Coordinates of C-alpha atoms in Angstrom, one line a residue:
Chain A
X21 CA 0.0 0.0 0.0
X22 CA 1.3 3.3 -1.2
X23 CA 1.5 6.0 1.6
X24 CA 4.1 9.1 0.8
X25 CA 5.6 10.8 3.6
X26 CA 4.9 13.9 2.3
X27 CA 1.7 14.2 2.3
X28 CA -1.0 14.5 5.2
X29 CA -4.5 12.3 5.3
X30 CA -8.4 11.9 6.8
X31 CA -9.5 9.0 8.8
X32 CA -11.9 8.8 5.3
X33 CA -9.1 8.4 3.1
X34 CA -8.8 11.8 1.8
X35 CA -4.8 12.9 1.5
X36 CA -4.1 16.5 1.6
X37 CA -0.6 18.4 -0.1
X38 CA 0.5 21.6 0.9
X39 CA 1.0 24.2 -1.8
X40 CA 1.7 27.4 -0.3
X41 CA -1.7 29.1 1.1
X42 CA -3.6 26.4 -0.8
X43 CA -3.9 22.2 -0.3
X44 CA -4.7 19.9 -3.3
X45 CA -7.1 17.0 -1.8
X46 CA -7.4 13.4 -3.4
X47 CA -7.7 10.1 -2.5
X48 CA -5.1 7.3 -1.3
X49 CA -4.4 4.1 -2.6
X50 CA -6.0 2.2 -0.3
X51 CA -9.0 4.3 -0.6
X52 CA -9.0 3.9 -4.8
X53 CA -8.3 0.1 -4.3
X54 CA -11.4 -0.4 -2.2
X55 CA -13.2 1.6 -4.6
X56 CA -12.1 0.0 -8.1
X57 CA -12.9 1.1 -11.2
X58 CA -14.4 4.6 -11.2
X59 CA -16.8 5.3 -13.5
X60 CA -17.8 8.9 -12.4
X61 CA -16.5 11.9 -10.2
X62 CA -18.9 15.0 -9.1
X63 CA -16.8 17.5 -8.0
X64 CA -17.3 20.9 -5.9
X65 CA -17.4 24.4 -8.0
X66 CA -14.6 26.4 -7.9
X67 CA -15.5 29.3 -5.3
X68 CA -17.5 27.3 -3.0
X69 CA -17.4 28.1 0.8
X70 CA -17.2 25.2 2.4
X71 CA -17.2 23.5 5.9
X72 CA -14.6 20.5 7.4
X73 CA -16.1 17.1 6.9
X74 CA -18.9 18.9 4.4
X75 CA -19.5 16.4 2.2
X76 CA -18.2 18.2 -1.2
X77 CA -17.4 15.6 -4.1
X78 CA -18.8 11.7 -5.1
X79 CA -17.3 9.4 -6.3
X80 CA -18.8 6.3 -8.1
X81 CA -17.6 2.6 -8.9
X82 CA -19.5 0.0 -10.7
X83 CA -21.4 -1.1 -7.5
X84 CA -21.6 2.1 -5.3
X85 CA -21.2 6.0 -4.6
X86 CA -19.2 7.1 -2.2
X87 CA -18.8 10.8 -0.5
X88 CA -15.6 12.8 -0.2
X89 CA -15.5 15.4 2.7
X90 CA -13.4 18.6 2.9
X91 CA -10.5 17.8 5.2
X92 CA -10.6 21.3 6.5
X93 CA -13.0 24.9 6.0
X94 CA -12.3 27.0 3.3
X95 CA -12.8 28.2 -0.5
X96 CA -12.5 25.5 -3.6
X97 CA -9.6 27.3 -5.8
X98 CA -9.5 24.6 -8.0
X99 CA -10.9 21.1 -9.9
X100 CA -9.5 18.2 -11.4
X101 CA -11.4 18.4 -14.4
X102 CA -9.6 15.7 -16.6
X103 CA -11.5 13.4 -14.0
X104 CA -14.9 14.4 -15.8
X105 CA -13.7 12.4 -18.9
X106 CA -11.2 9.8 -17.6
X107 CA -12.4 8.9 -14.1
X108 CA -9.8 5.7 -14.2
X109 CA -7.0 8.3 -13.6
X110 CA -7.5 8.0 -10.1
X111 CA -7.2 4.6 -10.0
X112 CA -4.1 4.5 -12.2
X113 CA -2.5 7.9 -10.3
X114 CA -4.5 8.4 -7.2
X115 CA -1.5 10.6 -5.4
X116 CA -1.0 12.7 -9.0
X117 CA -3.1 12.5 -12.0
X118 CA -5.4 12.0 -10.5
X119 CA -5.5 14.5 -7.7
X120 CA -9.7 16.0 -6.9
X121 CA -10.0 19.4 -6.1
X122 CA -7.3 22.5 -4.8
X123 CA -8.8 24.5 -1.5
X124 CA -7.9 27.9 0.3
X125 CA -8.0 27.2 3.5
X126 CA -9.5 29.7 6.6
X127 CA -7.3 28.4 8.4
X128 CA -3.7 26.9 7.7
X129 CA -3.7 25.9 11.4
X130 CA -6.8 23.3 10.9
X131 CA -4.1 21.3 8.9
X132 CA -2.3 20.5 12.1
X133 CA -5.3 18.5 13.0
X134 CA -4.5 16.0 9.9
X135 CA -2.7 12.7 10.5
X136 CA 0.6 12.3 9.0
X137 CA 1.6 9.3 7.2
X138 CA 2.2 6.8 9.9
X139 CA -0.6 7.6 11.8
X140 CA -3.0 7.2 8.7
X141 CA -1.6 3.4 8.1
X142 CA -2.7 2.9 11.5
X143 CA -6.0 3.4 10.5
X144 CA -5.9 1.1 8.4
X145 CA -7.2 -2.8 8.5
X146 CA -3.9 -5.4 8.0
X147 CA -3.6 -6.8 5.0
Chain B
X24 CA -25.1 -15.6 20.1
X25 CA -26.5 -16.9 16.8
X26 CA -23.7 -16.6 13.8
X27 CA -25.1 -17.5 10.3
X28 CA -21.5 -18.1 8.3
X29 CA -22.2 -17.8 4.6
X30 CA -22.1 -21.0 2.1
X31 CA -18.8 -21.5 0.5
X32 CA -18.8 -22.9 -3.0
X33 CA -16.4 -26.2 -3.8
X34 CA -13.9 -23.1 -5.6
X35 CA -14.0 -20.3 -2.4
X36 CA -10.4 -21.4 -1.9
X37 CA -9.5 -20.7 -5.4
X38 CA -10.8 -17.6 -5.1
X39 CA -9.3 -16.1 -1.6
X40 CA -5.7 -18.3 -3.9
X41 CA -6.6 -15.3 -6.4
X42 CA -7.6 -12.8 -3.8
X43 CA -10.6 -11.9 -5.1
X44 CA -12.6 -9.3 -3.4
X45 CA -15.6 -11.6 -1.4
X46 CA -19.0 -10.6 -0.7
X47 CA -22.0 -12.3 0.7
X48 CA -24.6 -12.9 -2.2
X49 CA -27.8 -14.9 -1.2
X50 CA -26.6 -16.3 1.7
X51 CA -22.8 -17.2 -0.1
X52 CA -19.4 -16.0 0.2
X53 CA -18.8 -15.1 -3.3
X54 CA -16.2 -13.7 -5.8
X55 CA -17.7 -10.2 -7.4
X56 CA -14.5 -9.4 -8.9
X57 CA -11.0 -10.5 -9.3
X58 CA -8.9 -7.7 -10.9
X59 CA -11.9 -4.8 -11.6
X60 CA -15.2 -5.4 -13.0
X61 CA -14.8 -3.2 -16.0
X62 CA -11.9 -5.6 -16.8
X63 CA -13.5 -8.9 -16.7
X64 CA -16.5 -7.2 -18.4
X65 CA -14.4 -6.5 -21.7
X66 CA -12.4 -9.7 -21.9
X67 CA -16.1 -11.2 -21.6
X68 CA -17.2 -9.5 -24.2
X69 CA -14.1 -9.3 -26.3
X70 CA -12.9 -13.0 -25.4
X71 CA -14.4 -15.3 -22.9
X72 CA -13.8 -15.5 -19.1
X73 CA -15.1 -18.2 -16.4
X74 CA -17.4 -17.6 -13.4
X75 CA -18.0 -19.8 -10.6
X76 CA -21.7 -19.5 -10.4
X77 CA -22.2 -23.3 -8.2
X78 CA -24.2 -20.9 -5.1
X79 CA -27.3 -21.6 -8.0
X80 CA -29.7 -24.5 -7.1
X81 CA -30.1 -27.6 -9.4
X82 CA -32.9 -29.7 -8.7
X83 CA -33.3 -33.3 -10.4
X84 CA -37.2 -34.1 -11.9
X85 CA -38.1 -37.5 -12.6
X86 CA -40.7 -40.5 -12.8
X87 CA -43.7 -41.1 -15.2
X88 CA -45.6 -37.7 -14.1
X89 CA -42.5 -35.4 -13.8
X90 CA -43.4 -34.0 -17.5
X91 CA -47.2 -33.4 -16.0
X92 CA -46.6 -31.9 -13.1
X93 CA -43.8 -29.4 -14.6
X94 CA -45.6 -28.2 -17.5
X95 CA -48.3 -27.5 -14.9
X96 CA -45.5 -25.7 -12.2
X97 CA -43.9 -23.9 -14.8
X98 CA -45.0 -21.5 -17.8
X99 CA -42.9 -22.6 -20.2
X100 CA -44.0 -25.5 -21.8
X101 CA -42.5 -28.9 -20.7
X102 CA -44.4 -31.6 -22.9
X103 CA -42.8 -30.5 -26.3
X104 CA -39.3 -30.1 -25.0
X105 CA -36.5 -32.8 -26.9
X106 CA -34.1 -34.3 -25.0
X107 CA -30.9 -32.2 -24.3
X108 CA -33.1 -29.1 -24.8
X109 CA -34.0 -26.3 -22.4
X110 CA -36.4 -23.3 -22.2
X111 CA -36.2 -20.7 -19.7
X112 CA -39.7 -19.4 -17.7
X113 CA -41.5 -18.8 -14.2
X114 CA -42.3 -21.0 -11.2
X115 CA -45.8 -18.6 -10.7
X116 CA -47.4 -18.4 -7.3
X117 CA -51.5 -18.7 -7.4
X118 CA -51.6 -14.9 -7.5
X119 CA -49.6 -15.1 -10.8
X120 CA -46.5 -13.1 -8.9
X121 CA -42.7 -15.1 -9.7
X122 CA -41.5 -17.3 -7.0
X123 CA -38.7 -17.9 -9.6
X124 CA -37.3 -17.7 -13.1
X125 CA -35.3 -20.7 -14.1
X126 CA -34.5 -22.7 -16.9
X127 CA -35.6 -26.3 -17.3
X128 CA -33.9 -28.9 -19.4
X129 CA -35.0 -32.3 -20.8
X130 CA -32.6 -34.8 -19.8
X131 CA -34.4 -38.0 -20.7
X132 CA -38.2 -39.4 -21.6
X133 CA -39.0 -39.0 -17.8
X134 CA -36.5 -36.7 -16.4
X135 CA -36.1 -32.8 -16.2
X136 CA -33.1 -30.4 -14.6
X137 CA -34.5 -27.3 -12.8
X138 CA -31.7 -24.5 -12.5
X139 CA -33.3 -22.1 -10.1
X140 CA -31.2 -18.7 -8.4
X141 CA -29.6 -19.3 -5.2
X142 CA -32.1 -16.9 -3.0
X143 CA -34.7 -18.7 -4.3
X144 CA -33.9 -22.0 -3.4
X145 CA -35.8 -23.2 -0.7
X146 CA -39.0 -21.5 -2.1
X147 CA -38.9 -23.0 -5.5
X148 CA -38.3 -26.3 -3.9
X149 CA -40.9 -26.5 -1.2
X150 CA -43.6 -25.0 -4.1
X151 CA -42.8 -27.7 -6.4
X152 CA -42.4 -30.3 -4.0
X153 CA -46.0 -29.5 -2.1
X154 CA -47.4 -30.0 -6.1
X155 CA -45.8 -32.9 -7.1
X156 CA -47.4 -36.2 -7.8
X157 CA -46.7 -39.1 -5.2
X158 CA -44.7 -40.8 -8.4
X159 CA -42.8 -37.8 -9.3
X160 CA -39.6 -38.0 -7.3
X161 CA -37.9 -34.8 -6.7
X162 CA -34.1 -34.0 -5.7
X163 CA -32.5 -31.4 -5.1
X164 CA -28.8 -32.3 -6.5
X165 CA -27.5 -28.5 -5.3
X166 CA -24.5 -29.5 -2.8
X167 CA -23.2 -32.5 -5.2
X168 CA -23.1 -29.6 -7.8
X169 CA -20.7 -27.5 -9.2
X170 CA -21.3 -24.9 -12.2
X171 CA -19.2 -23.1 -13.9
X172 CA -20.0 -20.8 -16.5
X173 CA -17.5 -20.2 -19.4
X174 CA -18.6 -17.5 -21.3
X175 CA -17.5 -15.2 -24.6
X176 CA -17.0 -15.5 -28.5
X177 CA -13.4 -17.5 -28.0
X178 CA -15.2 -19.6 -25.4
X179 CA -15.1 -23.3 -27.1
X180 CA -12.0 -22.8 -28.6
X181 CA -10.1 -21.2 -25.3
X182 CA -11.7 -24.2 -23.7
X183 CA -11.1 -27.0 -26.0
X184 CA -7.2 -25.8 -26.0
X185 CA -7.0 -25.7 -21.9
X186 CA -8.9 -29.0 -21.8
X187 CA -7.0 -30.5 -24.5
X188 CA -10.0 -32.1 -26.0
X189 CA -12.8 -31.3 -28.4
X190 CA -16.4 -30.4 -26.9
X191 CA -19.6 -31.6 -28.9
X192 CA -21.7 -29.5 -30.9
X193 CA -24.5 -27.7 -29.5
X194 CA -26.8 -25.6 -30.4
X195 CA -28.1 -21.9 -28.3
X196 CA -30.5 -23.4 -25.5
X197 CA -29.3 -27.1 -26.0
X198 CA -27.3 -29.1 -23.6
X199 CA -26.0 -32.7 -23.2
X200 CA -23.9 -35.5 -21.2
X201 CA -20.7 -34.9 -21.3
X202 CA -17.9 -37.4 -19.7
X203 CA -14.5 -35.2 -19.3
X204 CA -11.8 -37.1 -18.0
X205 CA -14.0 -39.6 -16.8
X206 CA -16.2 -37.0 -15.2
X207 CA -19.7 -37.1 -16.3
X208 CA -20.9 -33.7 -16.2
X209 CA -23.5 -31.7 -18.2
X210 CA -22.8 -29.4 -20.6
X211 CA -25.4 -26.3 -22.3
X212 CA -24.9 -23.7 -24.7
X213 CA -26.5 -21.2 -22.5
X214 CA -25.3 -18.2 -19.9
X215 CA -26.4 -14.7 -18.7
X216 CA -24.1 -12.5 -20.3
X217 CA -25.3 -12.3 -24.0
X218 CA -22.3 -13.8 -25.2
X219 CA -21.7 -17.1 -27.0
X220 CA -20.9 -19.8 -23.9
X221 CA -21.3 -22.4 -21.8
X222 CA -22.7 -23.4 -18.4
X223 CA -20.9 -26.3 -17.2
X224 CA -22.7 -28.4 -14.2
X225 CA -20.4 -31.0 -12.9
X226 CA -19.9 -33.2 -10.0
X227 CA -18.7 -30.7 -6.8
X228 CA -15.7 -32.9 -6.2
X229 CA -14.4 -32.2 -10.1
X230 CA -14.6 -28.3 -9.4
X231 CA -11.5 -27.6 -8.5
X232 CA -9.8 -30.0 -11.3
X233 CA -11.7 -28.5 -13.7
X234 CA -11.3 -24.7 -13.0
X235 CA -7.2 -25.3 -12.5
X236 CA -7.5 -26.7 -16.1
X237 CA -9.6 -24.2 -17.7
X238 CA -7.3 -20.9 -15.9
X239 CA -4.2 -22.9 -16.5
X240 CA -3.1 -22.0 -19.8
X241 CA -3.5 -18.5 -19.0
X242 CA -6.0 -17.2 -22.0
X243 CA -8.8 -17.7 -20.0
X244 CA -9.3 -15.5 -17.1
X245 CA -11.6 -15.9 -13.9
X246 CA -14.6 -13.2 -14.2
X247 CA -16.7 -12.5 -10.7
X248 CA -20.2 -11.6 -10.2
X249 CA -19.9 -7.7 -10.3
X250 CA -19.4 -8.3 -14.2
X251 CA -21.8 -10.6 -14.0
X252 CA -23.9 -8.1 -13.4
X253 CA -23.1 -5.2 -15.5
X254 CA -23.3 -8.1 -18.4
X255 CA -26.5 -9.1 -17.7
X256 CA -28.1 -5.4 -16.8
X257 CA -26.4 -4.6 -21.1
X258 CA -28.8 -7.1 -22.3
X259 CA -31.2 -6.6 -19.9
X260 CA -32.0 -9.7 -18.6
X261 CA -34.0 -9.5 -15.0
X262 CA -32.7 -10.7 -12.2
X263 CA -34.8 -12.4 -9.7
X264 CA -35.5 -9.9 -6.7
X265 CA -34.7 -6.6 -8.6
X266 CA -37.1 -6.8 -11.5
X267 CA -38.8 -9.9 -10.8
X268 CA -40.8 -10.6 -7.6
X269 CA -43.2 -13.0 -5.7
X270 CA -45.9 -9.6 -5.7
X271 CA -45.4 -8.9 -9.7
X272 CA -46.3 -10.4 -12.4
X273 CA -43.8 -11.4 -15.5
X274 CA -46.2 -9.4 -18.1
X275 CA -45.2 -6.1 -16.4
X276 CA -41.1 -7.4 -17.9
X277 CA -41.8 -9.1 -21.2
X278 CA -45.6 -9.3 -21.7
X279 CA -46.7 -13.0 -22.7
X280 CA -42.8 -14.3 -23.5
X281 CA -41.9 -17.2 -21.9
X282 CA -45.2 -18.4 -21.2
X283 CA -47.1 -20.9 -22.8
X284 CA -50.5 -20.0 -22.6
X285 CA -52.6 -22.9 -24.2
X286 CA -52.0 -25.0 -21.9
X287 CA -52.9 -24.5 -17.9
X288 CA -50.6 -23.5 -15.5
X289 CA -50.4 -22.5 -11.9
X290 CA -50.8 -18.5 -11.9
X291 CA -52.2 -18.6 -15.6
X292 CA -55.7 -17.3 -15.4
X293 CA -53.9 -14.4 -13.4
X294 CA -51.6 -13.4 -15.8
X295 CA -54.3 -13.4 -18.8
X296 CA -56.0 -11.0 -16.5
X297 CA -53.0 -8.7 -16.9
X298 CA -52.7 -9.5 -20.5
X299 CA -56.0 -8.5 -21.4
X300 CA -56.4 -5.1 -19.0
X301 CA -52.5 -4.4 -19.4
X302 CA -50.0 -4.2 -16.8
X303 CA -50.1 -0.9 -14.9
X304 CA -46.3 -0.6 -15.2
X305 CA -43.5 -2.2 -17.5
X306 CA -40.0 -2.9 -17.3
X307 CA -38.2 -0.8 -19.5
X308 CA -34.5 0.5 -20.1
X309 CA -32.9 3.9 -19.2
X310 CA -30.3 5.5 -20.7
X311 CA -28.1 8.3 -19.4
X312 CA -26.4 10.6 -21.0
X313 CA -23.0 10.4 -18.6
X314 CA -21.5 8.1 -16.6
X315 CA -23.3 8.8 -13.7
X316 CA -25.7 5.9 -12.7
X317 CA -29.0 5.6 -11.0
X318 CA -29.5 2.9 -8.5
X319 CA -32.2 0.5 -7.9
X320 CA -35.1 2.7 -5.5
X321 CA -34.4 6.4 -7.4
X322 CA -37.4 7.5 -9.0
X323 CA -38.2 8.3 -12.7
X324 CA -39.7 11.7 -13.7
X325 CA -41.2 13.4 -16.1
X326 CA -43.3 17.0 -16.2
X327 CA -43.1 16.9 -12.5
X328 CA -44.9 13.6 -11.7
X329 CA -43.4 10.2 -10.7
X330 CA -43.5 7.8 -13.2
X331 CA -41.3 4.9 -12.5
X332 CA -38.8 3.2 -10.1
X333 CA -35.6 2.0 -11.0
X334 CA -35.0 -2.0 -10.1
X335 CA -31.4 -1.9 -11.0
X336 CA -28.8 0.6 -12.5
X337 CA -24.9 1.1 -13.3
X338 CA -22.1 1.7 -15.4
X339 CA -22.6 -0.3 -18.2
X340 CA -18.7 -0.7 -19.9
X341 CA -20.0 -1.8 -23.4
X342 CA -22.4 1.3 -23.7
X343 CA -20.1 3.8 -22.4
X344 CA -22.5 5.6 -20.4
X345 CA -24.5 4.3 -17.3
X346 CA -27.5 2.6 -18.4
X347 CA -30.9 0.9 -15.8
X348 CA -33.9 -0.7 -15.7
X349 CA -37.1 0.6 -14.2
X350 CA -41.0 -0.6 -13.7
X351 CA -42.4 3.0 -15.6
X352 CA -46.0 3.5 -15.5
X353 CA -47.6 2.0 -18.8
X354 CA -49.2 5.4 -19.8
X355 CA -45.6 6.7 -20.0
X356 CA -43.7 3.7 -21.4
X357 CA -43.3 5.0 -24.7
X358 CA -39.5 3.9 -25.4
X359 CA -37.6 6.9 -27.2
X360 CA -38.8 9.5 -25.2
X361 CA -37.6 11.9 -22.2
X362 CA -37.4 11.5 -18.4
X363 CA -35.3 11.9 -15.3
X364 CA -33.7 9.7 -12.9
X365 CA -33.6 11.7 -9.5
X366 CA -30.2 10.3 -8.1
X367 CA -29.3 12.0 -4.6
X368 CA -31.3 15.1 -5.2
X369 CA -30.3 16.1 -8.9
X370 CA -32.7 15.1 -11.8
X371 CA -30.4 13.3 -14.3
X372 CA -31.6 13.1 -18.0
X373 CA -32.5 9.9 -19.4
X374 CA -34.2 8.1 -22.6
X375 CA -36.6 5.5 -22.0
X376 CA -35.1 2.3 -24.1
X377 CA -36.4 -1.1 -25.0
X378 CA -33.5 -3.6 -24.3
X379 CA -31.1 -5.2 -25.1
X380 CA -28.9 -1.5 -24.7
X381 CA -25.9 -3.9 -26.0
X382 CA -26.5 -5.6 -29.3
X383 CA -23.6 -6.8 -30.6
X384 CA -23.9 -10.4 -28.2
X385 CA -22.8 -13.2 -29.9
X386 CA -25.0 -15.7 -27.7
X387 CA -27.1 -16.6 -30.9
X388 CA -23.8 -17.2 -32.9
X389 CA -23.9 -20.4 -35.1

């Protein structure tokens, strides 16, 4: 299972980059593995005000939808919009290609709540 | 504390070998996918894949009055079917609702082969059972059964080359004893994804052999029921429980086919009640215009009113955009024309469509 370092993550799967005053949001490889095959992505509208754990994008696999949540308050800068055509990028790329939306956070001090690496694995069942 | 453990099918260890993803299905612990549904899907289509479908229930029909009392149970009709031959039909309840669909095959003068769906099991049996003859002897052969379903245009010859041996002819909807390796097992030209295949029923202790053989070589991959699914919903074939049920009747999904209605049947003078007033809803297709798919339970619009319910919905990989089926009141079940699918809140466009939404299947195939 593929977990950078770098990177920060939800208890829901979400992983979360820093890029100066804004965060790109997608989801990990363990999240995109359980999903398999996506067929669709709805994604937030750039501009958008919203809340932490709002739920702001779905994604949907052959059998199911599931919700994506904001990891933290703030303003949508920014959408993945090659996922409207080739949903399977985030299978194939889940930590670039295929990357979800980019947010302005109120607060860059919310992001202190995130896990880091190590503690996301933790979350997760044994394989 | 009261555990119910889910049925394992003579293969489950083959499939946790492969790491398939497992799901309970009807009361089994089954494969829905191996490597990803889209996958297995298109090699179906394109090639042929294998599915361990043994969770369904066989049950073995025989003495002087088994022809009598099936062509009576069922709505298909029994008395004109040659040997090796099978047609596909209900198992009505006296209200003329489906206790079942299943196919029923002609194995010799005085002996029939039920293949009825795994949830439905237990039902079909005690129904036929309580209207059997005292000389019609009925078994259900389920747990000494195995079935595997081999299924997509290269299917005979991907199989003949893994087997290393030659199948016999057979016709769509025929079948026939077949001894493998000194395995007798039964073999139709039938399945329930559209494509050109085979269902393979053999004896539960030849499973494993037999699936090693046919993977083996490689060419052949191992397909789970999530494709199975998405296949079937591209022809749109009903499954038992989604679009048919115990409290509707089969005229509302394909009018008066499969049903033999000169002769008398359990459930018959209901459903030529429907016939002549006309079902208050039908089955029909849906087709989106993106990806995005409706589920079974969201509603069908149009003009502001209600008009339908979807029974099942997805992605459908050979269409390209997500495709369902729905019960749509009959006053609106004009295929061709506009509705919406309301799918968490949004009203998604869609065109009513008479199935199959797939057409190049090559189950027909000569």
């Amino acid at each position: 299972m593929n977990i950078p370092d770098d990177l920060q993550y939800t208890q829901t799967h979400e992983w979360i980059r820093q890029e100066d005053d804004e965060i790109v949001v997608g989801i990990t490889d363990f999240a995109q593995a359980q999903l398999s095959d996506l067929t669709y992505v709805e994604l937030p509208a750039i501009g958008d005000q919203v809340g932490v754990g709002d739920e702001i994008a779905v994604l949907e696999s052959v059998k199911a939808a599931s919700d994506i949540y904001a990891p933290v308050a703030g303003t949508i800068t920014g959408v993945n919009e090659l996922l409207q055509e080739s949903p399977e990028l985030l299978n194939a790329d889940p930590y670039g290609e295929g990357w979800l939306f980019k947010l302005r956070p109120q607060n860059m001090a919310d992001l202190d709540d995130l896990l880091e690496a190590e503690q996301y694995e933790e979350t997760l069942p044994d394989s | 504390m009261n555990v119910k453990s889910n049925l394992k099918t003579p293969l489950h260890a083959e499939h946790l070998a492969r790491h398939a993803r497992m799901a309970p299905f009807a009361g089994w612990d089954m494969p829905i996918q191996y490597t990803s549904i889209v996958t297995e899907h298109q090699q179906t289509r394109q090639q042929a894949t294998v599915f361990d479908i043994s969770h369904m229930g066989e049950f073995d029909i025989s003495g002087p009055t088994a022809e009598q009392d099936l062509d009576r149970l069922l709505t298909q009709r029994i008395a004109t079917l040659a040997n090796g031959q099978c047609r596909y039909g209900y198992l009505l309840n006296e209200a003329g609702g489906v206790i079942d669909d299943l196919t029923c095959y002609r194995r010799a003068d005085d002996r029939f082969y039920l293949v009825v769906n795994a949830a439905n099991r237990a039902a079909a049996a005690d129904w036929i059972k309580a209207h059997c003859q005292s000389r019609t002897i009925f078994a259900d052969v389920s747990d000494q059964t195995a079935k595997i379903d081999i299924q997509g245009p290269a299917a005979r010859a991907l199989m003949e080359e893994a087997l290393g041996c030659a199948l016999p002819d057979l016709n769509y909807f025929r079948a026939t004893d077949w001894t493998y390796d000194g395995v007798s097992s039964w073999l139709s030209r039938t399945g329930y994804t559209g494509e050109w295949g085979y269902e393979w029923y053999l004896p539960t202790e030849a499973a494993v052999t037999c699936w090693q053989r046919l993977l083996a070589p490689g060419a052949l991959q191992p397909a789970g029921l999530g494709a199975r699914d998405t296949l079937r919903l591209e022809m749109g074939y009903p499954l038992h429980g989604h679009e048919l049920q115990p409290d509707r009747s089969p005229v509302a999904v394909a009018g008066s086919a499969f049903m033999h209605l000169d002769k008398p049947f359990i459930g018959r003078d209901q459903v030529q009640r429907v016939l002549d007033q006309g079902p208050d809803q039908q089955l029909l297709g849906l087709r989106l215009e993106s990806r995005r798919a409706a589920r079974a339970g969201d509603t069908v619009w149009r003009e502001g009113t209600q008009i339908g319910t979807v029974t099942s919905g997805s992605y459908a990989p050979s269409v390209g955009v997500a495709i369902a089926l729905a019960y749509i009141d009959t006053a609106h079940a004009q295929p061709n024309s506009a509705c919406t699918i309301e799918v968490r809140g949004q009203h998604l466009p869609a065109t009513l469509t008479k199935p199959p939404f797939y057409k190049e299947g090559t189950a027909r195939a000569t």
